[in-house]
PDB file of C-alpha atoms in Angstrom:
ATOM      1  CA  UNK P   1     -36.220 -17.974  61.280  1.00  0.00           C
ATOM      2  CA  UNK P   2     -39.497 -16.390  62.430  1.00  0.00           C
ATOM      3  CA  UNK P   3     -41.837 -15.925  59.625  1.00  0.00           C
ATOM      4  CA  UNK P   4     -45.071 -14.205  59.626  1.00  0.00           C
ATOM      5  CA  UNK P   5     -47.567 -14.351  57.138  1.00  0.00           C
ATOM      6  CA  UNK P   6     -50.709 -12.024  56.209  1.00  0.00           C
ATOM      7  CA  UNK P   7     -53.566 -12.788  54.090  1.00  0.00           C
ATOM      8  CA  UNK P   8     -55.003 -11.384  51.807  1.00  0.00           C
ATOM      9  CA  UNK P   9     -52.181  -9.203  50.443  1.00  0.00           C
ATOM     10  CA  UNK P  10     -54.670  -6.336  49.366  1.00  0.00           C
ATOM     11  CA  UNK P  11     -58.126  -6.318  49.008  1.00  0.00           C
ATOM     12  CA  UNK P  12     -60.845  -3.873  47.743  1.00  0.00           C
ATOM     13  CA  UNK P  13     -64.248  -3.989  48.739  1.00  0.00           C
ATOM     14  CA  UNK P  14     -67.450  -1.674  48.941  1.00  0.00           C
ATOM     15  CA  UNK P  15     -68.302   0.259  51.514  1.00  0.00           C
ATOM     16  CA  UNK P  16     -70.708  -1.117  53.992  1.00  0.00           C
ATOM     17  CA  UNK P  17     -69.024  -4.602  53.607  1.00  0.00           C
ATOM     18  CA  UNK P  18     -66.490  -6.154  56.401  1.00  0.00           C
ATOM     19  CA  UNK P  19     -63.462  -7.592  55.738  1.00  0.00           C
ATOM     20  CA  UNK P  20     -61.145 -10.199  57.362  1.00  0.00           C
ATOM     21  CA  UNK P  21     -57.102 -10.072  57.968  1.00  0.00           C
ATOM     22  CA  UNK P  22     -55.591 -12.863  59.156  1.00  0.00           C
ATOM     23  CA  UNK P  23     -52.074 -12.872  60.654  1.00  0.00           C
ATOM     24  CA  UNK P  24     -49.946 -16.169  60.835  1.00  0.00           C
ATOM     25  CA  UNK P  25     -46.839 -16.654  63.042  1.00  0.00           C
ATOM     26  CA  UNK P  26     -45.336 -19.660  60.733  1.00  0.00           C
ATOM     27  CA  UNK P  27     -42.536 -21.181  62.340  1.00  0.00           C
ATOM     28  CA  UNK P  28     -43.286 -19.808  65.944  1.00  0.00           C
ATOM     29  CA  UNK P  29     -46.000 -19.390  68.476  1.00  0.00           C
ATOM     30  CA  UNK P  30     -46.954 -16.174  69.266  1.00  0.00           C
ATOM     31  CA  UNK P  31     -48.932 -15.677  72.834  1.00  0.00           C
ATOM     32  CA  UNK P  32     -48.949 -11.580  71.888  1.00  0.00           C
ATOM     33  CA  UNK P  33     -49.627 -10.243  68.297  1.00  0.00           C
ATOM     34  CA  UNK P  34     -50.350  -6.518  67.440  1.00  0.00           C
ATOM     35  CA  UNK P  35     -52.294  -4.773  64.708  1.00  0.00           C
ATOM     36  CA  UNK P  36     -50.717  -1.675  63.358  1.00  0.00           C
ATOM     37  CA  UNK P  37     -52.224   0.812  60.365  1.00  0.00           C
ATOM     38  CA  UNK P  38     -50.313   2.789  58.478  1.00  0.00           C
ATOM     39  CA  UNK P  39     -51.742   5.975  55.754  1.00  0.00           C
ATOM     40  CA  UNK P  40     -48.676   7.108  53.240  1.00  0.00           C
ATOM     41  CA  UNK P  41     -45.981   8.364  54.159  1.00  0.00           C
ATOM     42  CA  UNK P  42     -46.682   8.318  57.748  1.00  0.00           C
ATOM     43  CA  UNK P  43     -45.554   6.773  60.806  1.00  0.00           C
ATOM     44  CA  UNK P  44     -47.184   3.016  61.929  1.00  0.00           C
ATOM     45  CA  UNK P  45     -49.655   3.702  64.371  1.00  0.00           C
ATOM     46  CA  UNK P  46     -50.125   0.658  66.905  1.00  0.00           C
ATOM     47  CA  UNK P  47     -54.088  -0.551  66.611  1.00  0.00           C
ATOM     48  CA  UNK P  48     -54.300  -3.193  69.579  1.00  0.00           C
ATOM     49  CA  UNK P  49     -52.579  -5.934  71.144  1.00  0.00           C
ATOM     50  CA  UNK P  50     -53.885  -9.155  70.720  1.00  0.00           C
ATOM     51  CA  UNK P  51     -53.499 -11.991  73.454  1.00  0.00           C
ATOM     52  CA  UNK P  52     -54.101 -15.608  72.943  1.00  0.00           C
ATOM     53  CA  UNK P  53     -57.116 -16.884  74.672  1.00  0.00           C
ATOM     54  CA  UNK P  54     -58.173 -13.295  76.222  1.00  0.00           C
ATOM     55  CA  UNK P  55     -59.116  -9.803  74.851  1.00  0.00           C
ATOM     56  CA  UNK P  56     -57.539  -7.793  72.693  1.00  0.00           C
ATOM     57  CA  UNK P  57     -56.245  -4.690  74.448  1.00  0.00           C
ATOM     58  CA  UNK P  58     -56.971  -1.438  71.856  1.00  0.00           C
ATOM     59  CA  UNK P  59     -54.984   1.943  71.777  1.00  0.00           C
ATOM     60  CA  UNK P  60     -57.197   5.374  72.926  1.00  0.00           C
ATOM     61  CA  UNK P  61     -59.241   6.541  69.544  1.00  0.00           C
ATOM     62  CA  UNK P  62     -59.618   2.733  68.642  1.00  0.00           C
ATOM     63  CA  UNK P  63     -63.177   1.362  67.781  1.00  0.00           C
ATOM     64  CA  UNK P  64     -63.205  -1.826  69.712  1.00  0.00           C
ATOM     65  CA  UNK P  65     -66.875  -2.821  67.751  1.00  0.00           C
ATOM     66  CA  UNK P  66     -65.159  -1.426  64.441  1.00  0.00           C
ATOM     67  CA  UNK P  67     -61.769  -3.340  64.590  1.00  0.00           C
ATOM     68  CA  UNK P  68     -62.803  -6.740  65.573  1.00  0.00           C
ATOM     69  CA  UNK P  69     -59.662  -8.691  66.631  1.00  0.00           C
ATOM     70  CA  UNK P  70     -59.661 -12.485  67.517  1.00  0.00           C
ATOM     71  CA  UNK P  71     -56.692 -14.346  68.508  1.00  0.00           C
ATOM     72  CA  UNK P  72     -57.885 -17.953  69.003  1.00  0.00           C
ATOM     73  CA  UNK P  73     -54.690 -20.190  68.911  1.00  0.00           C
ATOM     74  CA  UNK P  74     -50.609 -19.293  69.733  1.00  0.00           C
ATOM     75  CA  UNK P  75     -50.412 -18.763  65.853  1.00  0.00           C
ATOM     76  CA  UNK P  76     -53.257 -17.082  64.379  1.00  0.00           C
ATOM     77  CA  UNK P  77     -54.721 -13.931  64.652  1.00  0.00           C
ATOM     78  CA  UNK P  78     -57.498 -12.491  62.723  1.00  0.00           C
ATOM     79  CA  UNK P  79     -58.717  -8.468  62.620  1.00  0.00           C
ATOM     80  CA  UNK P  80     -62.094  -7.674  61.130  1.00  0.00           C
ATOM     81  CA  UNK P  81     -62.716  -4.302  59.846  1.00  0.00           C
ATOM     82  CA  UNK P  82     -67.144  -4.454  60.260  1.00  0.00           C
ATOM     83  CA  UNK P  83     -68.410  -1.933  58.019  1.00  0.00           C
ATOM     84  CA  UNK P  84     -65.770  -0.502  56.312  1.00  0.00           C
ATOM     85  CA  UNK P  85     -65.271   3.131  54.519  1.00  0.00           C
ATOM     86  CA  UNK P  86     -63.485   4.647  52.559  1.00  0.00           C
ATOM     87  CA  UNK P  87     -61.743   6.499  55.253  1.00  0.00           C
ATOM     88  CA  UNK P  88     -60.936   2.771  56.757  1.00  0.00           C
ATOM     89  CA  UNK P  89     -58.608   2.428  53.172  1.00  0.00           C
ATOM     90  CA  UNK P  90     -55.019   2.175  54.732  1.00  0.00           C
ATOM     91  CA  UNK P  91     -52.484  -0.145  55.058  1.00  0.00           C
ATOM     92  CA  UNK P  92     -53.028  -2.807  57.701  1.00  0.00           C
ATOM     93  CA  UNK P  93     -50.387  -4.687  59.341  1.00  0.00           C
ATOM     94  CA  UNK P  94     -49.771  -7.292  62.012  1.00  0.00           C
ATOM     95  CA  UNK P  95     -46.311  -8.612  63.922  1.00  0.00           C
ATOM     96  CA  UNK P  96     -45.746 -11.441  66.610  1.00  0.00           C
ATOM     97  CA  UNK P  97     -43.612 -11.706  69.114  1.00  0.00           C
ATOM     98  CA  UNK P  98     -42.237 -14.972  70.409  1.00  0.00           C
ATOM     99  CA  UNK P  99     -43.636 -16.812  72.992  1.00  0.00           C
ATOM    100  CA  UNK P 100     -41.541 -17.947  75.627  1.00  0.00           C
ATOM    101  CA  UNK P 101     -38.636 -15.526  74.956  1.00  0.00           C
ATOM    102  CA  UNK P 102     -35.705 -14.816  77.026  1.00  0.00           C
ATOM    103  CA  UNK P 103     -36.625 -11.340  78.396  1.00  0.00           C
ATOM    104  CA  UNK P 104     -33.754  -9.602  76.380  1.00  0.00           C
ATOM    105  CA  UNK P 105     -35.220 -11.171  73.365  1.00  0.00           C
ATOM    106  CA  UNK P 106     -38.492  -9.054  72.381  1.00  0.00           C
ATOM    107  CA  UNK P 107     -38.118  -8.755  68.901  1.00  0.00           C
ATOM    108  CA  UNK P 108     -41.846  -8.235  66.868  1.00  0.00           C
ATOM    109  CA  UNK P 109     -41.484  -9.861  63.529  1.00  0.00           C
ATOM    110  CA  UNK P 110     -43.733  -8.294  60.737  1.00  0.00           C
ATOM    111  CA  UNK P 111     -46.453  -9.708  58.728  1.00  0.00           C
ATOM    112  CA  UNK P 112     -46.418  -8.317  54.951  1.00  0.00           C
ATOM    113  CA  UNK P 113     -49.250  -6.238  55.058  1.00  0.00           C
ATOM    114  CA  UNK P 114     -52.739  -5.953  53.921  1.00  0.00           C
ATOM    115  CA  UNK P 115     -53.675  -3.011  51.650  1.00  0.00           C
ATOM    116  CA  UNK P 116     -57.177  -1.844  52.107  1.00  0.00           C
ATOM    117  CA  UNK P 117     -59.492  -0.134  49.737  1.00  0.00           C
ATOM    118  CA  UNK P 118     -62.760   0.493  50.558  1.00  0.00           C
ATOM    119  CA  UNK P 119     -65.036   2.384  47.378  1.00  0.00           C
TER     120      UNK P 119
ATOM    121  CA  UNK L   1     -44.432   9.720  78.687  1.00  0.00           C
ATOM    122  CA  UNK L   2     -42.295   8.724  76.183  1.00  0.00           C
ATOM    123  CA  UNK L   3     -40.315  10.806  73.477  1.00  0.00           C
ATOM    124  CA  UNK L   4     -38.281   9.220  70.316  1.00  0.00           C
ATOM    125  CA  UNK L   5     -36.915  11.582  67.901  1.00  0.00           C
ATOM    126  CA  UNK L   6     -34.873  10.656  64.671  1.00  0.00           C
ATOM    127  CA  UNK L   7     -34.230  12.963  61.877  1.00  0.00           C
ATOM    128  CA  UNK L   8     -37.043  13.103  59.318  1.00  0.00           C
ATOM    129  CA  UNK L   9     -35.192  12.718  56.005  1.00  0.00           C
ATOM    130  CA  UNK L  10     -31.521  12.327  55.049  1.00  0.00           C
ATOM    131  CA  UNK L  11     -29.834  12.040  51.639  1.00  0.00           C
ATOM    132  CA  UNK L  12     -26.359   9.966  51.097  1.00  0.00           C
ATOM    133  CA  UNK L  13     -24.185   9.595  48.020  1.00  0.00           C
ATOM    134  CA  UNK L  14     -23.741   5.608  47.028  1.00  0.00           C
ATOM    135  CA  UNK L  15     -20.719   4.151  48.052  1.00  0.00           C
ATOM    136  CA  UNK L  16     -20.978   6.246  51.047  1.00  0.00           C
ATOM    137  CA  UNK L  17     -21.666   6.010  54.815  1.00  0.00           C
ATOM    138  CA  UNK L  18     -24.660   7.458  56.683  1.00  0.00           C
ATOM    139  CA  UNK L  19     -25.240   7.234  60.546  1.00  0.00           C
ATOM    140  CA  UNK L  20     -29.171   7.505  61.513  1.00  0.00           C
ATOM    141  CA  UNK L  21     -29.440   8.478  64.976  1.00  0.00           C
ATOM    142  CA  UNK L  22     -32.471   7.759  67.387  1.00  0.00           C
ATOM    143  CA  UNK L  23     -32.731   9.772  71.383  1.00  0.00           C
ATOM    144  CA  UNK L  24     -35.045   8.463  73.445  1.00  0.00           C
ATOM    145  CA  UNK L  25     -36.405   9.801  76.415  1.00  0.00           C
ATOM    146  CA  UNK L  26     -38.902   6.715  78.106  1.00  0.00           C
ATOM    147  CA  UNK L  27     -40.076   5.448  81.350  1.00  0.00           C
ATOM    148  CA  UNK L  28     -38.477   1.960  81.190  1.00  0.00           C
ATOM    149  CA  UNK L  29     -36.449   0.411  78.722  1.00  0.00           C
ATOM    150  CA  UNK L  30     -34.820  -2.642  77.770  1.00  0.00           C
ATOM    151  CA  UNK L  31     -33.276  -2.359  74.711  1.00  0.00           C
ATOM    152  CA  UNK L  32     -33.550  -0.567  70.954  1.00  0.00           C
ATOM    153  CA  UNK L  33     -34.794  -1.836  67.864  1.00  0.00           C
ATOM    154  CA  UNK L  34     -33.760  -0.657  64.516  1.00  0.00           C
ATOM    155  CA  UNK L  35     -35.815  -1.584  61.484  1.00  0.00           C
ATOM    156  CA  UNK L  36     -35.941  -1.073  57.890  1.00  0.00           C
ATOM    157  CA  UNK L  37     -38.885  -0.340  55.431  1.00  0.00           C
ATOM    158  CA  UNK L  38     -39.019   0.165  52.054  1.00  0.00           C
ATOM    159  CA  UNK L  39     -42.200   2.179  50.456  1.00  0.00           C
ATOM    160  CA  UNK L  40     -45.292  -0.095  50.471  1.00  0.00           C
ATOM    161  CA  UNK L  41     -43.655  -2.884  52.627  1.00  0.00           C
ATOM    162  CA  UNK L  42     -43.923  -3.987  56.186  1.00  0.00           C
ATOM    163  CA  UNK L  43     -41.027  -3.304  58.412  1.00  0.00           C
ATOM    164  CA  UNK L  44     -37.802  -5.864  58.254  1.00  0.00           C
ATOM    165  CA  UNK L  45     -35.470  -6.415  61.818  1.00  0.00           C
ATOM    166  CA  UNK L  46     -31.914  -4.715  60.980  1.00  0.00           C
ATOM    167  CA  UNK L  47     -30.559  -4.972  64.726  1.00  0.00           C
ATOM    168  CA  UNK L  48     -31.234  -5.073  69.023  1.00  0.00           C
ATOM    169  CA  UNK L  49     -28.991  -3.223  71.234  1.00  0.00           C
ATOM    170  CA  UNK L  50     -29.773  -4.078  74.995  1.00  0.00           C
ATOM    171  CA  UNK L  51     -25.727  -3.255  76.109  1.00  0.00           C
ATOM    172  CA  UNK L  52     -24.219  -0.611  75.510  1.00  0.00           C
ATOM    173  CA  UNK L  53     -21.441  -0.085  72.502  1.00  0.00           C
ATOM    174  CA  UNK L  54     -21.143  -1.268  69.006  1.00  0.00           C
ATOM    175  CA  UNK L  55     -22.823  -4.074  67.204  1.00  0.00           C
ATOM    176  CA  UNK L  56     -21.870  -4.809  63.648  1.00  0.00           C
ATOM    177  CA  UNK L  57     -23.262  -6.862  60.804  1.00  0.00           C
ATOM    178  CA  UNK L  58     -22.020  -6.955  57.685  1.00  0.00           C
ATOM    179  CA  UNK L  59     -22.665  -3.417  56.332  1.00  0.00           C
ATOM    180  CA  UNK L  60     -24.925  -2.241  58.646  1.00  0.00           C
ATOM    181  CA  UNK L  61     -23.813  -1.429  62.677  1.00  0.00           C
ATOM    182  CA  UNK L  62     -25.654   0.250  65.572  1.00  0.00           C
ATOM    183  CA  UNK L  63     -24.788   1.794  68.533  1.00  0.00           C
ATOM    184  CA  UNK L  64     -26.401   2.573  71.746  1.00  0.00           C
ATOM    185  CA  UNK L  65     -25.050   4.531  75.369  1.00  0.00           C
ATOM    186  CA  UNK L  66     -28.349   3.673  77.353  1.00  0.00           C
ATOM    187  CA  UNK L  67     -26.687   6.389  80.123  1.00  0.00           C
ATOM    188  CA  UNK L  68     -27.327   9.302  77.002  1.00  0.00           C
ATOM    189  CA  UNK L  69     -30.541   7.747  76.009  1.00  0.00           C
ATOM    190  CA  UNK L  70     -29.190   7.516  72.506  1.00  0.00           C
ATOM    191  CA  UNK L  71     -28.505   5.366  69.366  1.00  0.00           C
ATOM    192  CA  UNK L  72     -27.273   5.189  65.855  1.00  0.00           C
ATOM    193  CA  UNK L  73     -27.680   3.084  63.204  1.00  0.00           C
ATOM    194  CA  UNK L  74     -24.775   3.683  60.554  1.00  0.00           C
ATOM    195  CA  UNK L  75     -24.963   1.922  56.683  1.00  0.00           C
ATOM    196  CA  UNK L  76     -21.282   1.582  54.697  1.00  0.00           C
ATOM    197  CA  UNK L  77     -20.923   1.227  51.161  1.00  0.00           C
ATOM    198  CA  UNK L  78     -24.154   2.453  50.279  1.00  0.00           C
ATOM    199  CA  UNK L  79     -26.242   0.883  47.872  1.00  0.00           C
ATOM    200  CA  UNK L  80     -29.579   2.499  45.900  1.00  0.00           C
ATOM    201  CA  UNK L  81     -31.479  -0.302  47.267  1.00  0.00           C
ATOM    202  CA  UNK L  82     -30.785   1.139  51.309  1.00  0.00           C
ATOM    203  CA  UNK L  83     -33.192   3.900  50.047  1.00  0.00           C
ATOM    204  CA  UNK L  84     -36.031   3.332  52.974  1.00  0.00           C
ATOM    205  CA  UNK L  85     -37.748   4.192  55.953  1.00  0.00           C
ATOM    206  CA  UNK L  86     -35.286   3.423  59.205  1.00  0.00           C
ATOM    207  CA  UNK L  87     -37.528   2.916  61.888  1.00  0.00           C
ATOM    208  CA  UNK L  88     -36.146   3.521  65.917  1.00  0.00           C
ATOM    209  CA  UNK L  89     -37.761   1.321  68.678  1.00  0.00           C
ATOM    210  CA  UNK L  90     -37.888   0.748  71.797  1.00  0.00           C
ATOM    211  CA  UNK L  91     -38.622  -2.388  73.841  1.00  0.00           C
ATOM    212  CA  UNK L  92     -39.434  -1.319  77.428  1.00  0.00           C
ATOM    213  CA  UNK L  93     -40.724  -5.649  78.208  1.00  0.00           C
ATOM    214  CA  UNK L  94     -43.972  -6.990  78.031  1.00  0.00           C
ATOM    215  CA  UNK L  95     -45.547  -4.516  76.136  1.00  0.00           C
ATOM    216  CA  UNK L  96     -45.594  -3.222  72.094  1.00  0.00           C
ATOM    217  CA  UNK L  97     -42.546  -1.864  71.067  1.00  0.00           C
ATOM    218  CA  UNK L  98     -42.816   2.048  70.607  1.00  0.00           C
ATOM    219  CA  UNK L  99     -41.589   3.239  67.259  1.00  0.00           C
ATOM    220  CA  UNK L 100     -39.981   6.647  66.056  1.00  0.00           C
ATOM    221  CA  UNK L 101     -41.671   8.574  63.313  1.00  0.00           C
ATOM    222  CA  UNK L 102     -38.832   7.088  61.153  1.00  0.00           C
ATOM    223  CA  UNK L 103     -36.277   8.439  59.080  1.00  0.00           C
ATOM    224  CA  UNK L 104     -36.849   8.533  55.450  1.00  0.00           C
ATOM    225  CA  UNK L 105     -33.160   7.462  53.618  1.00  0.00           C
ATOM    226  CA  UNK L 106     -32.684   8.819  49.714  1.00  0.00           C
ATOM    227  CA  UNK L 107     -29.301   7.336  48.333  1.00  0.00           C
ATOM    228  CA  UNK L 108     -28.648   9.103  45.046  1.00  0.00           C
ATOM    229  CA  UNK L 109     -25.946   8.102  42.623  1.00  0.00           C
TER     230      UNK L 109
END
């Protein structure tokens, strides 16, 4: 299998305050992850990629100094939202690709989400 | 530049079958990706086309003619619990896949 876990699940917390998502490839290493956000009923909107040992690479309109994003081993990576809003409330999640895949085998495997709320 | 288009919203009786289909219009490509998510989940893998033709699992199949730049994901026997979000993608190699807005599934009774 490839199993990814997120954590926390959903968290609320007041604005001003930051707040940490980690992303866990379980049963796999994972050289690339990516951060996606998604608002209701919309479409998921890539954040960044994140690459083990180097920086993360962020899509145009991104806050690099907002979304913090650390990938420090093949099976962990972490996004920090620094000062959050209530405009930052969304749903945050992360998928891994396997490292070392055959090139016709690119499938990103999805974390369960974080939900966000920011008062 | 890259274009993926899939129909917004589609409705289906249960018990019946609905095909989903995805064009795609990218610079590079290597295969497609069809998801599934259900409201207030993260996206689950339903299938990978990199050849062109039919693949089938169980009650799900998808299709893809990478000469037309097009794909379909078709559901048999449908259940209430298909009701989702089926997300396009495609994988153009070392880089994120890029997703279609999704099309929103309602299976009524």
């Amino acid at each position: 299998g490839a199993v990814v876990s997120q954590h926390p699940s959903r968290v609320i917390c007041k604005s001003g305050t930051s707040v940490k998502i980690e992303c866990r490839s379980l049963d796999f290493q994972a050289t690339t992850m990516f951060w996606y956000r998604q608002f209701p009923k919309q479409s998921l909107m890539l954040m960044a990629t994140s690459n083990e040992g180097s920086k993360a690479t962020y899509e145009q309109g991104v806050e690099k100094d907002k979304f913090l994003i650390n990938h420090a081993s093949l099976t962990l990576s972490t996004l920090t939202v620094t000062s959050a809003h209530p405009e930052d409330s969304s749903f945050y999640i992360c998928s891994a690709r396997r490292t070392g895949s055959q090139i016709w085998e690119e499938t990103q495997y999805f974390g369960p989400g974080t939900r966000l709320l920011v008062l | 530049g890259q274009n993926i288009d899939q129909p917004t919203e589609m409705t289906a009786t249960e018990g019946a079958i609905v095909q989903i289909n995805c064009t795609y219009q990218t610079s590079g490509f290597n295969g497609l990706f069809w998801y599934q998510q259900h409201a207030g989940e993260a996206p689950t893998f339903l299938s990978y086309n990199v050849l062109d033709g039919l693949e089938e699992k169980g009650r799900f199949s998808s299709f893809l003619s990478r000469s037309k730049g097009y794909s379909y994901l078709l559901l048999k026997e449908l259940q209430m619990k298909d009701s989702a979000s089926y997300l396009c993608a495609v994988s153009k190699g070392n880089t994120p896949l890029v997703f279609g807005k999704g099309t929103r599934l309602s299976v009524i009774a």
